[in-house]
Short mmCIF file of C-alpha atoms in Angstrom, two decimals:
data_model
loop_
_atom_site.label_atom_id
_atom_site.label_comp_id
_atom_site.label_asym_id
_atom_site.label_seq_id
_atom_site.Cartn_x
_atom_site.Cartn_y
_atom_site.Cartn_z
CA UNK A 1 0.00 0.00 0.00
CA UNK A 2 1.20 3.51 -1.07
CA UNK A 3 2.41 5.70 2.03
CA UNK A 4 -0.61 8.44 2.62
CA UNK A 5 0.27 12.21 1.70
CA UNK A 6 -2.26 14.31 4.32
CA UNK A 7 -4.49 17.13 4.07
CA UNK A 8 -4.20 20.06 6.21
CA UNK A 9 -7.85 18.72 7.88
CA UNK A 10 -6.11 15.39 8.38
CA UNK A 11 -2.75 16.18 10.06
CA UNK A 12 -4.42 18.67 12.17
CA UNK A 13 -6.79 15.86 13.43
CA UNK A 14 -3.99 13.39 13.86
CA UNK A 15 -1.87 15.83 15.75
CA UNK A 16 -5.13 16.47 18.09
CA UNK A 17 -5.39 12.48 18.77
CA UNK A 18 -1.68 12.29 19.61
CA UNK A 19 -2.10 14.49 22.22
CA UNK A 20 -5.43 13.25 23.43
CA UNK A 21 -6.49 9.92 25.20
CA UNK A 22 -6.20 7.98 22.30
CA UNK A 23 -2.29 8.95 21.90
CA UNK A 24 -1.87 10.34 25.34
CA UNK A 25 1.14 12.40 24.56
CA UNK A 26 2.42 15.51 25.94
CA UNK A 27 3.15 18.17 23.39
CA UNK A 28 6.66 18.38 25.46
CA UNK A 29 7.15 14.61 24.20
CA UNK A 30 6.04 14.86 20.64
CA UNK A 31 8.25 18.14 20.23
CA UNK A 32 11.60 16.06 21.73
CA UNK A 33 11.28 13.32 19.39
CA UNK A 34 10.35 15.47 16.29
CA UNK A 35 13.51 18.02 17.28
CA UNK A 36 15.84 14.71 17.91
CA UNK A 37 14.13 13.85 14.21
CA UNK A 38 15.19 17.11 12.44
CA UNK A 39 19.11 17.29 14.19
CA UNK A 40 19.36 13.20 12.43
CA UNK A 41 17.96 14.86 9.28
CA UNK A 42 20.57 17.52 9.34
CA UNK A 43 23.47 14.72 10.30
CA UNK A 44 22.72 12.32 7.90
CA UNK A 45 23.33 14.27 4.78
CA UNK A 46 25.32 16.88 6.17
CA UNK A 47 28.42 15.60 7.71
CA UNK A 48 29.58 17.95 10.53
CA UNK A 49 33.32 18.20 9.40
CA UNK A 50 32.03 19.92 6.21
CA UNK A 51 29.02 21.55 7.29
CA UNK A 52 29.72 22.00 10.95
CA UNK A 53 27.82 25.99 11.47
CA UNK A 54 23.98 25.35 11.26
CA UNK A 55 21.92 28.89 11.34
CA UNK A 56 18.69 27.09 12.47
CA UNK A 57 15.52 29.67 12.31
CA UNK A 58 12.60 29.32 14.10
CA UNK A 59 9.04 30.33 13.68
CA UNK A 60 6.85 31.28 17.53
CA UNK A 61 5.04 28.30 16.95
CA UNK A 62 5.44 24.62 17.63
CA UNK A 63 7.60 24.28 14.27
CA UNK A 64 10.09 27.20 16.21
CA UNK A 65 10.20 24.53 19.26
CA UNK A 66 11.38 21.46 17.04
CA UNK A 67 13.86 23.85 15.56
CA UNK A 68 15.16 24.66 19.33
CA UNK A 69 14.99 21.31 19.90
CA UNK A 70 17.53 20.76 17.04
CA UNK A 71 19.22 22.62 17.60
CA UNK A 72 19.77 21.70 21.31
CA UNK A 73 20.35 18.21 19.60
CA UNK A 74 23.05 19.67 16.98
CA UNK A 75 25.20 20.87 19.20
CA UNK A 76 25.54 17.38 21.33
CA UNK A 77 25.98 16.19 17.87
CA UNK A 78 29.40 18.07 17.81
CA UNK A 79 27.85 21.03 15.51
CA UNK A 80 27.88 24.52 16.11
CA UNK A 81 24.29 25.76 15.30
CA UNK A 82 23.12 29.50 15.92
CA UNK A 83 19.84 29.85 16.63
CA UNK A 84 17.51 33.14 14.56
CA UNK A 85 13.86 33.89 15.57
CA UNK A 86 12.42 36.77 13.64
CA UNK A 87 9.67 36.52 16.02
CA UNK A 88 9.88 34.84 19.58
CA UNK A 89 7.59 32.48 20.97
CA UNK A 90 6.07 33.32 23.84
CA UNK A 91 4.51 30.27 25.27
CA UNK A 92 6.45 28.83 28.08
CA UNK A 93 7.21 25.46 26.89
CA UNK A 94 8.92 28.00 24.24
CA UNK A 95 10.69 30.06 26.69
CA UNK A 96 11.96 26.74 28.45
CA UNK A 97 13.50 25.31 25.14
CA UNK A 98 15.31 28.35 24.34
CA UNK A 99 16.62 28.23 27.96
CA UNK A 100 17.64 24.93 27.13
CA UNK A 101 19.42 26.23 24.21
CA UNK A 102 21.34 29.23 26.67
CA UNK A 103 22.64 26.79 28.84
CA UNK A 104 24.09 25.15 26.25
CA UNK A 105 25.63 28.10 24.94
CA UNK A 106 23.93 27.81 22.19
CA UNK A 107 24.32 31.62 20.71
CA UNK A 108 21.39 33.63 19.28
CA UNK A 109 20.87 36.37 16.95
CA UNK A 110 19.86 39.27 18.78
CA UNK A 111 16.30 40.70 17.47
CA UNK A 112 16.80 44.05 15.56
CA UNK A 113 14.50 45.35 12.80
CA UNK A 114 17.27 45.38 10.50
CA UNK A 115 18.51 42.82 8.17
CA UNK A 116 22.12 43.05 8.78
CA UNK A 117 22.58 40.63 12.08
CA UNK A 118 20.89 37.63 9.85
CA UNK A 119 22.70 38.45 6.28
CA UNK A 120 26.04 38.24 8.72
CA UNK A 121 24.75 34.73 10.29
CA UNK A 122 24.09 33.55 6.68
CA UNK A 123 27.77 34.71 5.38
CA UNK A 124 29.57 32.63 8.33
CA UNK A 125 27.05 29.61 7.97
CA UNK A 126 26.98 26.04 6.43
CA UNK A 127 23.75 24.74 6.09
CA UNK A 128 19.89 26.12 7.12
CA UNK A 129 17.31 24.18 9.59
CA UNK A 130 14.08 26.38 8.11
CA UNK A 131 11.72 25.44 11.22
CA UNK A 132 9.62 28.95 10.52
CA UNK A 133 6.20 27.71 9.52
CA UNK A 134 4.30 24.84 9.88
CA UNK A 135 1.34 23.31 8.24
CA UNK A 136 -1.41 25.57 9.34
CA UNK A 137 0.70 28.28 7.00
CA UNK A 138 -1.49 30.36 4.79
CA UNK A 139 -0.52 32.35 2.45
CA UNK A 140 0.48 35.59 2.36
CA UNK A 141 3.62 35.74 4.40
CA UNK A 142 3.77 38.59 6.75
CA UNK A 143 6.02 40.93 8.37
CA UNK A 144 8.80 40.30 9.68
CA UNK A 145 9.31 36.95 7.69
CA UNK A 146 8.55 38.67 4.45
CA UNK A 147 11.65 39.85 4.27
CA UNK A 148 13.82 37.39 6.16
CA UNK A 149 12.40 34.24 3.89
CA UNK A 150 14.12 35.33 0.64
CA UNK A 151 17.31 36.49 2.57
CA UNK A 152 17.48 32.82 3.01
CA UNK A 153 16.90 31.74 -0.70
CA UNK A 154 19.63 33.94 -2.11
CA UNK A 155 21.95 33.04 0.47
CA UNK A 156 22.45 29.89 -1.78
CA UNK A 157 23.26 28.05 1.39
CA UNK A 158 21.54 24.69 1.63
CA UNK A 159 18.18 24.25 3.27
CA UNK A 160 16.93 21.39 5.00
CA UNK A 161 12.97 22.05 6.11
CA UNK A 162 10.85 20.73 8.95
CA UNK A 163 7.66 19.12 7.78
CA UNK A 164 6.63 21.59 5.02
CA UNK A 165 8.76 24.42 3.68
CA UNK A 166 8.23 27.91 4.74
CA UNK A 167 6.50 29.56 2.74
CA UNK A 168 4.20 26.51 1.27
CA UNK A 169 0.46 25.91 1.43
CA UNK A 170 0.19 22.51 3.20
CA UNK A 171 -2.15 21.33 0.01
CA UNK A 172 -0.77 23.58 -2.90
CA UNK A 173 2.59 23.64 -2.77
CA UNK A 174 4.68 26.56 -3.25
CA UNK A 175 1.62 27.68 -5.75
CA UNK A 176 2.31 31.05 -4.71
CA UNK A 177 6.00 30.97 -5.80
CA UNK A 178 6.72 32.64 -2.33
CA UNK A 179 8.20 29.77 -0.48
CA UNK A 180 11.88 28.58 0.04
CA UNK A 181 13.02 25.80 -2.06
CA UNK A 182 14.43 23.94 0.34
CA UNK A 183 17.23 21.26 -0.76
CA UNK A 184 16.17 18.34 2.09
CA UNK A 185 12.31 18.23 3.65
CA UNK A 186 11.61 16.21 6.32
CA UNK A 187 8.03 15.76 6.73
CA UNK A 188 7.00 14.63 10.26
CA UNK A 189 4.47 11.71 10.95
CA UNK A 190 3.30 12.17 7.49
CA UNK A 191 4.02 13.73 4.74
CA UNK A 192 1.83 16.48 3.54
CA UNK A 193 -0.08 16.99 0.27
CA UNK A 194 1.85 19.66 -0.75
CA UNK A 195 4.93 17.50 -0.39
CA UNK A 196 4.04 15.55 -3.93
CA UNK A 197 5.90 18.33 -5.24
CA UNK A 198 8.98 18.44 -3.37
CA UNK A 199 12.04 17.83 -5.45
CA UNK A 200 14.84 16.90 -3.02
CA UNK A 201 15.84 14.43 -0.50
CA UNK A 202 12.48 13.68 0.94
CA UNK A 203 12.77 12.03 4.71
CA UNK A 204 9.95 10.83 7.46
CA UNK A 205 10.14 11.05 10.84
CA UNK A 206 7.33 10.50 13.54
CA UNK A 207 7.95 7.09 14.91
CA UNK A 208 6.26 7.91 17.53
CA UNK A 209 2.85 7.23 15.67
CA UNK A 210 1.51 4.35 17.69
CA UNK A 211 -0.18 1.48 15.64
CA UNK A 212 -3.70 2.20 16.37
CA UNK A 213 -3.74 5.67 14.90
CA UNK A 214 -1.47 4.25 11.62
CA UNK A 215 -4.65 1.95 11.34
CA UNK A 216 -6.74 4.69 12.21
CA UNK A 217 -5.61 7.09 9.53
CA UNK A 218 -4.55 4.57 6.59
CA UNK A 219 -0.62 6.33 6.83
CA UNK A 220 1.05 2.73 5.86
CA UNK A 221 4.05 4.19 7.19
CA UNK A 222 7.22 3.00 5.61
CA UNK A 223 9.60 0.81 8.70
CA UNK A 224 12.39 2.69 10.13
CA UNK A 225 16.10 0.90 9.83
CA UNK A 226 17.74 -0.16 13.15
CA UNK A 227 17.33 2.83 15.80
CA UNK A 228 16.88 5.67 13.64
CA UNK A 229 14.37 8.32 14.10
CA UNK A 230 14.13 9.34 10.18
CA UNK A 231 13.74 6.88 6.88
CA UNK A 232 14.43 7.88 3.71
CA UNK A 233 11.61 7.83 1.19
CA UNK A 234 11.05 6.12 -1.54
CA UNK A 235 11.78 8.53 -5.13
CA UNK A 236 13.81 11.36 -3.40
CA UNK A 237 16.20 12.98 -4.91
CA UNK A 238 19.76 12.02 -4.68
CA UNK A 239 21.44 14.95 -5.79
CA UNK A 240 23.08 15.98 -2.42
#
């Protein structure tokens, strides 16, 4: 059976029954695992003696957590990531990740208005973790990512994204032509419907998803080698 690409309606549903009785998760738990997911993304086609500075941005939702959990995870890895939030979270489980993050020494870009801090982070950077926006995106993109999102595409630096790239509607794609174009796209539990369209090295991670709601929703989730977090699907791209 074909692995399931989801709508926005579904993924939102099966992120709901995670977290409820019928997965009885903690958000706390189901950010851990997908952060721990994204840092394996980065290492596996990114070698840290090449690619060792990771600028990893992060939106103020739950998509900004998994990228503070990567980054968290990155820098046990033996990377040196650098953390950029055009616009802060302000939930506390946020606040506590980022704290994570300080005590790791883990620096951040400072937040300015201006440009200038993140074109520097770009020029003295490797590789991107895009962990801005997640699939409840919609189109148009708004101040102050407007400008920060195509910073990041001219850069020329490679992307890796977190579940859908920033930028893209969940269902359409980068229809809107507005979105980064990211290089590596790591779609958590599922992959989304706008995903068909993704060119690159296309990865899964979410095995987490207990067996009941794989049933549940029809995913027909590929099996995940040995310990890993992440499996490589079927069709990507091998360029990188």
């Amino acid at each position: 059976m074909s692995l399931r690409y989801l709508s926005a309606k579904a993924a939102q549903q099966i992120d709901e029954e995670l977290m409820s009785t019928a997965g009885a998760f903690s958000i706390d738990q189901l950010m851990e695992l997908a952060g721990l997911a994204c840092a394996q993304t980065v290492a596996r086609v990114f070698d840290k003696d090449k690619y060792p500075r990771v600028l990893v941005c992060c939106g103020p939702g739950n998509q900004g957590g998994d990228g503070l959990v990567a980054a968290r995870h990155l820098g046990l890895f033996g990377y040196r990531p650098i953390i950029y939030m055009p616009k802060p979270g302000a939930k506390d489980l946020y606040q506590r990740l980022k704290k994570q993050c300080d005590n790791m020494e883990i620096p951040t870009i400072p937040p300015s208005t201006e440009l200038g801090p993140l074109e520097d982070a770009l020029a003295s950077s490797d590789v991107v973790l895009d962990a801005i926006f997640g699939f409840s995106f919609k189109p148009p993109i708004r101040a102050p990512f407007d400008s920060a999102l195509p910073l990041l595409t001219e850069s020329k630096l490679p992307i890796v994204s977190v579940d859908i790239p920033s930028g893209w509607d969940v269902e359409k794609g980068n229809a809107e032509g507005v979105g980064l174009n990211p290089d590596v796209l790591l779609s958590l539990t599922a992959p989304k419907e706008g995903a068909r369209l993704f060119q690159g090295r296309h990865f899964l991670g979410g095995r987490f998803v207990p067996k009941t709601l794989e049933q549940k929703f029809e995913l027909h989730l590929p099996p995940y080698p040995g310990s890993d977090q992440i499996v490589e699907l079927s069709g990507s791209s091998q360029k990188l």
